[in-house]
Amino acid sequence: MSEKTSISFLSKDWRRMARAYARRFATAIVSLVLAVGLFPENFVVRAEDQQLSVCVLVPHFKDEYWLSVGYGLEHEARIHAVDLLFYEAGGYQSLDNQVAQLKKCSTQGVDAILVGAVSSDHPDLLTAIHEVAEVVPVFGLVNELHSEDLSGRIGVDWQKMGQVLGDFLAMMHPFGTAQKRAVLISGPAESGWVAPLELGLREGLKGGSVEIVAVFSADTGLRQQLNAVEEAFASVPDIDLLIGSAPAVEAIIGLREVTGLYTDVELVSTYISHTIKRSILNERVLAVPFDDPVQQGELALKQALRVLQTGRKEGLAGPEIRLFNHKESSKMTAPLSPSVFFPEIQ
């Protein structure tokens, strides 16, 4: 790197830090003025007064779901002229990476940090959030994150995600019909969405004839989920139904095309992706609960901007969960990121 390039990068970092510190100083002054009643209560500092920068931490972009979240963030960022800095940890086992990225963001002078957490409650991550939140507001993004230091969180109830899918399967295979043996291929146990998803799924299945006979877990990259699918079919006989994460269902669709096997196994996905959406439209996949990841990205940035404007923390908010299946596909849309979209990673 040339000296000129080094100075350019340094200047950019210093400009970003200067903007952030100036804004925090202005916000503190406004808060003081509001406290003594010199301005009306509805007075806010407008985000448009200067360009803001926001760090976005995600587990990885190996899963198409996170591309749609990223697209929603970028779409909203363009509206408000916000500078987004994307970081991916490398997977749900990359806790140390995400903690390091969180700390790095706190030193870059950004105005807010959005965290798609690799763990909902690991002490190291919660401690880092506690420390960083004293410097810059931290928000939960999509995944559950059990921290009292968050300034807000956008996401859905993953137990309800499971319940919606379980209810559909129970209606499709009601009690008294032939028993269906199902395997569940899910994400890693340490992620915040896996346990509530399974709990809700099992609750929904109680009214039907589907029984989950085995559960397999892996990081949600396609290769890891493919290994879990192959392990399931190698160790569990007579599988009638595969309930899987989006990459798991994508993996078995690929296996079918290559080997011609497993064509009689019914498929449902626990969350949306581009491949899952196409596969529902052509009836290779029965259904998926749709939690609108694009809208979650948009809502996350809107929430962060509101908190920066008002200085008031917010709670959990998110889209309504709907079931997307072939029979209902003509009555609802499931918008996802464009096929060519991929965010710039730091």
CSV table of C-alpha atoms in Angstrom, one decimal:
chain,number,residue,atom,x,y,z
A,1,MET,CA,0.0,0.0,0.0
A,2,SER,CA,1.4,3.4,-1.0
A,3,GLU,CA,1.9,6.3,1.5
A,4,LYS,CA,-0.8,8.2,-0.4
A,5,THR,CA,-3.2,5.3,-0.1
A,6,SER,CA,-2.4,4.9,3.6
A,7,ILE,CA,-3.1,8.6,4.3
A,8,SER,CA,-6.4,8.3,2.3
A,9,PHE,CA,-7.6,5.3,4.5
A,10,LEU,CA,-6.4,7.1,7.6
A,11,SER,CA,-8.3,10.2,6.7
A,12,LYS,CA,-11.4,8.3,6.0
A,13,ASP,CA,-11.2,6.6,9.4
A,14,TRP,CA,-10.6,9.9,11.1
A,15,ARG,CA,-13.5,11.6,9.3
A,16,ARG,CA,-15.8,8.8,10.3
A,17,MET,CA,-14.7,9.0,13.9
A,18,ALA,CA,-15.0,12.8,14.0
A,19,ARG,CA,-18.5,12.6,12.6
A,20,ALA,CA,-19.5,10.1,15.2
A,21,TYR,CA,-18.0,12.0,18.2
A,22,ALA,CA,-19.5,15.2,17.0
A,23,ARG,CA,-22.9,13.6,16.8
A,24,ARG,CA,-22.6,12.1,20.3
A,25,PHE,CA,-21.6,15.5,21.7
A,26,ALA,CA,-24.6,17.1,19.9
A,27,THR,CA,-26.9,14.4,21.2
A,28,ALA,CA,-25.7,14.9,24.7
A,29,ILE,CA,-26.3,18.6,24.5
A,30,VAL,CA,-29.8,18.1,23.1
A,31,SER,CA,-30.6,15.6,25.9
A,32,LEU,CA,-29.5,18.1,28.5
A,33,VAL,CA,-31.5,20.9,26.8
A,34,LEU,CA,-34.6,18.6,26.7
A,35,ALA,CA,-34.1,17.7,30.4
A,36,VAL,CA,-34.3,21.4,31.4
A,37,GLY,CA,-37.3,22.0,29.1
A,38,LEU,CA,-35.8,24.6,26.7
A,39,PHE,CA,-37.0,22.6,23.6
A,40,PRO,CA,-40.4,21.0,23.0
A,41,GLU,CA,-40.6,17.3,24.0
A,42,ASN,CA,-41.0,16.2,20.4
A,43,PHE,CA,-37.7,17.8,19.3
A,44,VAL,CA,-35.4,15.3,17.7
A,45,VAL,CA,-31.9,15.4,16.1
A,46,ARG,CA,-32.5,14.4,12.4
A,47,ALA,CA,-30.3,11.6,11.1
A,48,GLU,CA,-30.2,13.5,7.8
A,49,ASP,CA,-28.2,16.3,9.4
A,50,GLN,CA,-25.0,14.4,8.6
A,51,GLN,CA,-24.0,11.1,7.2
A,52,LEU,CA,-24.0,8.2,9.7
A,53,SER,CA,-22.1,5.0,9.7
A,54,VAL,CA,-23.3,1.6,11.0
A,55,CYS,CA,-21.5,-1.6,11.6
A,56,VAL,CA,-23.4,-4.8,10.7
A,57,LEU,CA,-22.1,-8.1,12.1
A,58,VAL,CA,-23.6,-11.4,10.7
A,59,PRO,CA,-22.7,-15.0,11.3
A,60,HIS,CA,-22.0,-15.5,7.5
A,61,PHE,CA,-23.3,-14.9,4.0
A,62,LYS,CA,-23.0,-18.6,3.1
A,63,ASP,CA,-26.8,-18.8,3.8
A,64,GLU,CA,-28.9,-17.0,1.2
A,65,TYR,CA,-31.2,-15.8,4.0
A,66,TRP,CA,-28.6,-13.3,5.3
A,67,LEU,CA,-28.2,-11.9,1.8
A,68,SER,CA,-31.8,-10.8,1.9
A,69,VAL,CA,-31.3,-9.2,5.4
A,70,GLY,CA,-28.2,-7.4,3.9
A,71,TYR,CA,-30.2,-6.2,0.9
A,72,GLY,CA,-32.9,-4.8,3.2
A,73,LEU,CA,-30.3,-2.9,5.2
A,74,GLU,CA,-28.6,-1.5,2.0
A,75,HIS,CA,-31.9,-0.5,0.6
A,76,GLU,CA,-32.8,1.5,3.7
A,77,ALA,CA,-29.3,2.9,4.0
A,78,ARG,CA,-29.5,4.4,0.5
A,79,ILE,CA,-32.6,6.2,1.5
A,80,HIS,CA,-31.0,7.8,4.5
A,81,ALA,CA,-27.4,8.1,3.1
A,82,VAL,CA,-26.0,5.8,5.8
A,83,ASP,CA,-22.6,4.2,5.4
A,84,LEU,CA,-22.8,0.4,6.2
A,85,LEU,CA,-19.8,-1.6,7.2
A,86,PHE,CA,-20.5,-5.4,6.8
A,87,TYR,CA,-18.6,-8.0,8.8
A,88,GLU,CA,-19.2,-11.8,8.7
A,89,ALA,CA,-17.9,-13.9,11.5
A,90,GLY,CA,-17.4,-17.0,9.4
A,91,GLY,CA,-20.1,-19.2,10.9
A,92,TYR,CA,-21.9,-20.0,14.2
A,93,GLN,CA,-18.7,-21.5,15.7
A,94,SER,CA,-16.8,-18.3,15.1
A,95,LEU,CA,-17.6,-16.6,18.4
A,96,ASP,CA,-14.1,-15.2,19.0
A,97,ASN,CA,-14.2,-13.6,15.5
A,98,GLN,CA,-17.5,-11.9,16.2
A,99,VAL,CA,-16.4,-10.6,19.5
A,100,ALA,CA,-13.2,-9.2,17.9
A,101,GLN,CA,-15.3,-7.6,15.1
A,102,LEU,CA,-17.7,-6.0,17.7
A,103,LYS,CA,-14.7,-4.5,19.5
A,104,LYS,CA,-13.2,-3.3,16.3
A,105,CYS,CA,-16.4,-1.6,15.3
A,106,SER,CA,-16.5,0.3,18.6
A,107,THR,CA,-13.1,1.9,17.8
A,108,GLN,CA,-14.0,3.0,14.2
A,109,GLY,CA,-16.2,5.9,15.2
A,110,VAL,CA,-19.5,4.3,13.9
A,111,ASP,CA,-22.8,5.6,15.2
A,112,ALA,CA,-24.4,2.2,15.8
A,113,ILE,CA,-23.7,-1.6,15.7
A,114,LEU,CA,-26.2,-4.2,14.5
A,115,VAL,CA,-25.4,-7.8,15.6
A,116,GLY,CA,-26.7,-10.9,14.0
A,117,ALA,CA,-25.4,-12.9,16.9
A,118,VAL,CA,-23.7,-16.3,16.6
A,119,SER,CA,-24.8,-17.0,20.2
A,120,SER,CA,-27.8,-15.8,22.1
A,121,ASP,CA,-26.1,-15.9,25.6
A,122,HIS,CA,-22.4,-16.8,25.5
A,123,PRO,CA,-20.7,-14.8,28.4
A,124,ASP,CA,-17.9,-13.6,26.2
A,125,LEU,CA,-20.3,-12.0,23.7
A,126,LEU,CA,-22.5,-10.6,26.3
A,127,THR,CA,-19.5,-9.1,28.2
A,128,ALA,CA,-18.3,-7.5,24.9
A,129,ILE,CA,-21.7,-6.0,24.2
A,130,HIS,CA,-21.9,-4.6,27.7
A,131,GLU,CA,-18.5,-2.9,27.3
A,132,VAL,CA,-19.2,-1.7,23.7
A,133,ALA,CA,-22.7,-0.4,24.5
A,134,GLU,CA,-21.2,2.2,26.8
A,135,VAL,CA,-19.5,3.7,23.7
A,136,VAL,CA,-21.9,3.1,20.9
A,137,PRO,CA,-25.5,1.8,20.7
A,138,VAL,CA,-25.8,-2.0,20.0
A,139,PHE,CA,-28.8,-3.6,18.4
A,140,GLY,CA,-29.9,-7.2,17.9
A,141,LEU,CA,-30.4,-8.3,14.3
A,142,VAL,CA,-32.6,-11.3,13.5
A,143,ASN,CA,-31.1,-13.8,15.9
A,144,GLU,CA,-32.0,-13.9,19.6
A,145,LEU,CA,-29.6,-12.1,21.8
A,146,HIS,CA,-30.2,-12.1,25.6
A,147,SER,CA,-28.5,-8.9,26.5
A,148,GLU,CA,-29.9,-6.1,28.7
A,149,ASP,CA,-27.5,-3.6,27.1
A,150,LEU,CA,-29.1,-3.6,23.7
A,151,SER,CA,-30.7,-0.3,22.5
A,152,GLY,CA,-33.2,-2.3,20.4
A,153,ARG,CA,-33.8,-5.5,18.5
A,154,ILE,CA,-35.4,-6.5,15.2
A,155,GLY,CA,-36.5,-10.1,14.7
A,156,VAL,CA,-39.3,-12.6,15.0
A,157,ASP,CA,-40.3,-15.2,17.6
A,158,TRP,CA,-38.6,-18.4,16.3
A,159,GLN,CA,-40.8,-20.6,18.5
A,160,LYS,CA,-43.7,-19.2,16.5
A,161,MET,CA,-41.7,-19.9,13.3
A,162,GLY,CA,-41.6,-23.6,14.3
A,163,GLN,CA,-45.3,-23.6,15.5
A,164,VAL,CA,-46.5,-22.2,12.1
A,165,LEU,CA,-44.7,-25.0,10.3
A,166,GLY,CA,-45.8,-27.7,12.8
A,167,ASP,CA,-49.4,-26.6,12.5
A,168,PHE,CA,-49.2,-26.9,8.7
A,169,LEU,CA,-47.8,-30.4,8.9
A,170,ALA,CA,-50.4,-31.5,11.5
A,171,MET,CA,-53.2,-30.2,9.2
A,172,MET,CA,-51.6,-32.0,6.2
A,173,HIS,CA,-51.1,-35.3,8.1
A,174,PRO,CA,-53.9,-35.2,10.8
A,175,PHE,CA,-54.1,-37.5,13.7
A,176,GLY,CA,-55.5,-40.9,12.7
A,177,THR,CA,-53.8,-41.0,9.3
A,178,ALA,CA,-50.7,-43.0,8.5
A,179,GLN,CA,-47.7,-42.2,10.7
A,180,LYS,CA,-45.0,-40.1,9.1
A,181,ARG,CA,-41.4,-40.5,10.2
A,182,ALA,CA,-39.6,-37.1,10.1
A,183,VAL,CA,-36.0,-36.0,10.7
A,184,LEU,CA,-35.1,-32.4,11.6
A,185,ILE,CA,-31.9,-30.9,10.2
A,186,SER,CA,-31.2,-27.7,12.0
A,187,GLY,CA,-28.6,-25.2,12.9
A,188,PRO,CA,-26.0,-25.4,15.7
A,189,ALA,CA,-27.3,-25.6,19.3
A,190,GLU,CA,-25.4,-22.4,20.4
A,191,SER,CA,-27.4,-20.2,18.0
A,192,GLY,CA,-30.4,-18.5,19.5
A,193,TRP,CA,-33.0,-19.6,17.1
A,194,VAL,CA,-32.5,-23.4,17.0
A,195,ALA,CA,-34.0,-24.4,20.4
A,196,PRO,CA,-37.2,-22.2,20.2
A,197,LEU,CA,-37.7,-23.3,16.6
A,198,GLU,CA,-37.7,-27.0,17.6
A,199,LEU,CA,-39.9,-26.3,20.6
A,200,GLY,CA,-42.5,-24.6,18.5
A,201,LEU,CA,-42.3,-27.2,15.8
A,202,ARG,CA,-43.0,-30.1,18.2
A,203,GLU,CA,-45.9,-28.2,19.8
A,204,GLY,CA,-47.5,-27.7,16.4
A,205,LEU,CA,-47.0,-31.4,15.4
A,206,LYS,CA,-48.9,-32.6,18.5
A,207,GLY,CA,-52.2,-32.5,16.6
A,208,GLY,CA,-51.0,-34.7,13.7
A,209,SER,CA,-49.4,-38.0,12.8
A,210,VAL,CA,-45.9,-36.6,12.1
A,211,GLU,CA,-43.2,-37.8,14.5
A,212,ILE,CA,-39.7,-36.4,14.6
A,213,VAL,CA,-37.5,-39.5,15.1
A,214,ALA,CA,-34.1,-37.8,15.0
A,215,VAL,CA,-32.5,-34.4,15.0
A,216,PHE,CA,-29.2,-33.4,13.4
A,217,SER,CA,-27.4,-30.1,13.8
A,218,ALA,CA,-24.7,-28.3,11.9
A,219,ASP,CA,-23.6,-24.8,10.9
A,220,THR,CA,-25.8,-23.4,8.2
A,221,GLY,CA,-23.3,-23.4,5.4
A,222,LEU,CA,-24.4,-25.7,2.5
A,223,ARG,CA,-21.4,-28.1,2.9
A,224,GLN,CA,-22.1,-28.6,6.7
A,225,GLN,CA,-25.8,-29.1,6.2
A,226,LEU,CA,-25.2,-31.5,3.3
A,227,ASN,CA,-23.1,-33.6,5.7
A,228,ALA,CA,-25.9,-33.6,8.2
A,229,VAL,CA,-28.4,-34.7,5.5
A,230,GLU,CA,-26.2,-37.5,4.4
A,231,GLU,CA,-25.7,-38.6,8.0
A,232,ALA,CA,-29.5,-38.6,8.5
A,233,PHE,CA,-30.2,-40.8,5.6
A,234,ALA,CA,-27.3,-43.2,6.5
A,235,SER,CA,-28.5,-43.6,10.1
A,236,VAL,CA,-32.3,-43.3,10.1
A,237,PRO,CA,-34.4,-45.9,8.2
A,238,ASP,CA,-37.7,-45.1,6.4
A,239,ILE,CA,-37.6,-41.3,6.4
A,240,ASP,CA,-40.9,-39.9,5.1
A,241,LEU,CA,-40.4,-36.2,5.7
A,242,LEU,CA,-37.3,-34.0,6.0
A,243,ILE,CA,-37.8,-30.8,8.0
A,244,GLY,CA,-34.7,-28.7,7.4
A,245,SER,CA,-33.0,-25.4,7.4
A,246,ALA,CA,-32.9,-23.8,4.0
A,247,PRO,CA,-29.4,-25.1,3.2
A,248,ALA,CA,-30.4,-28.6,4.3
A,249,VAL,CA,-33.4,-28.7,2.0
A,250,GLU,CA,-31.2,-27.2,-0.8
A,251,ALA,CA,-28.7,-30.0,-0.2
A,252,ILE,CA,-31.3,-32.8,-0.6
A,253,ILE,CA,-32.7,-31.2,-3.7
A,254,GLY,CA,-29.2,-31.4,-5.1
A,255,LEU,CA,-28.8,-35.0,-4.1
A,256,ARG,CA,-32.0,-35.9,-5.8
A,257,GLU,CA,-30.8,-34.4,-9.0
A,258,VAL,CA,-27.4,-36.1,-8.9
A,259,THR,CA,-28.4,-39.5,-7.5
A,260,GLY,CA,-32.1,-39.9,-8.3
A,261,LEU,CA,-32.6,-40.9,-4.6
A,262,TYR,CA,-35.0,-39.7,-1.9
A,263,THR,CA,-37.6,-38.6,-4.4
A,264,ASP,CA,-40.4,-39.9,-2.2
A,265,VAL,CA,-39.3,-37.8,0.8
A,266,GLU,CA,-41.5,-34.8,1.5
A,267,LEU,CA,-39.6,-31.6,2.1
A,268,VAL,CA,-40.4,-28.5,4.2
A,269,SER,CA,-38.0,-25.7,5.2
A,270,THR,CA,-37.8,-23.9,8.5
A,271,TYR,CA,-36.9,-20.6,6.9
A,272,ILE,CA,-36.8,-18.9,3.4
A,273,SER,CA,-34.1,-18.6,0.8
A,274,HIS,CA,-34.1,-18.0,-2.9
A,275,THR,CA,-33.8,-21.7,-3.7
A,276,ILE,CA,-36.6,-22.6,-1.2
A,277,LYS,CA,-38.9,-20.0,-2.8
A,278,ARG,CA,-38.3,-21.4,-6.3
A,279,SER,CA,-38.7,-24.9,-5.0
A,280,ILE,CA,-42.0,-24.1,-3.5
A,281,LEU,CA,-43.3,-22.6,-6.7
A,282,ASN,CA,-42.3,-25.7,-8.6
A,283,GLU,CA,-43.7,-28.0,-5.9
A,284,ARG,CA,-40.4,-29.6,-4.9
A,285,VAL,CA,-40.8,-28.1,-1.4
A,286,LEU,CA,-44.2,-28.1,0.4
A,287,ALA,CA,-43.9,-25.0,2.6
A,288,VAL,CA,-41.8,-22.6,4.6
A,289,PRO,CA,-42.6,-20.0,7.4
A,290,PHE,CA,-41.9,-16.6,5.9
A,291,ASP,CA,-40.4,-13.9,8.2
A,292,ASP,CA,-39.5,-11.4,5.5
A,293,PRO,CA,-35.7,-11.0,5.9
A,294,VAL,CA,-35.6,-8.0,3.6
A,295,GLN,CA,-38.1,-6.2,5.8
A,296,GLN,CA,-36.1,-7.2,8.9
A,297,GLY,CA,-33.1,-5.5,7.4
A,298,GLU,CA,-35.1,-2.3,6.6
A,299,LEU,CA,-36.7,-2.3,10.1
A,300,ALA,CA,-33.3,-2.8,11.8
A,301,LEU,CA,-31.8,0.4,10.3
A,302,LYS,CA,-35.0,2.4,10.8
A,303,GLN,CA,-35.0,1.4,14.5
A,304,ALA,CA,-31.3,2.3,14.9
A,305,LEU,CA,-32.0,5.7,13.3
A,306,ARG,CA,-34.9,6.4,15.6
A,307,VAL,CA,-32.9,5.6,18.7
A,308,LEU,CA,-30.1,7.8,17.5
A,309,GLN,CA,-32.6,10.6,16.9
A,310,THR,CA,-34.5,10.3,20.1
A,311,GLY,CA,-32.0,8.8,22.6
A,312,ARG,CA,-34.7,6.4,23.8
A,313,LYS,CA,-34.1,2.6,23.7
A,314,GLU,CA,-36.7,0.3,21.9
A,315,GLY,CA,-37.8,-3.3,22.4
A,316,LEU,CA,-38.2,-6.2,20.0
A,317,ALA,CA,-40.1,-5.6,16.8
A,318,GLY,CA,-40.4,-7.5,13.5
A,319,PRO,CA,-42.6,-8.6,10.6
A,320,GLU,CA,-45.6,-10.9,10.9
A,321,ILE,CA,-44.8,-14.6,10.3
A,322,ARG,CA,-46.8,-16.1,7.4
A,323,LEU,CA,-46.8,-19.6,5.9
A,324,PHE,CA,-45.6,-19.7,2.2
A,325,ASN,CA,-46.7,-22.7,0.2
A,326,HIS,CA,-47.5,-23.6,-3.4
A,327,LYS,CA,-51.3,-23.4,-2.9
A,328,GLU,CA,-51.1,-19.9,-1.4
A,329,SER,CA,-48.2,-18.6,-3.5
A,330,SER,CA,-50.5,-16.7,-5.9
A,331,LYS,CA,-52.1,-14.8,-2.9
A,332,MET,CA,-48.9,-13.6,-1.3
A,333,THR,CA,-45.4,-12.3,-2.2
A,334,ALA,CA,-42.1,-13.4,-0.6
A,335,PRO,CA,-39.7,-10.6,-1.6
A,336,LEU,CA,-36.0,-11.5,-1.4
A,337,SER,CA,-32.7,-9.9,-2.5
A,338,PRO,CA,-31.9,-9.7,-6.2
A,339,SER,CA,-30.0,-12.7,-7.5
A,340,VAL,CA,-26.9,-10.5,-8.3
A,341,PHE,CA,-26.8,-8.9,-4.9
A,342,PHE,CA,-23.8,-9.4,-2.5
A,343,PRO,CA,-22.7,-6.9,0.0
A,344,GLU,CA,-19.2,-5.5,0.3
A,345,ILE,CA,-17.5,-7.2,3.2
A,346,GLN,CA,-14.9,-5.4,5.3
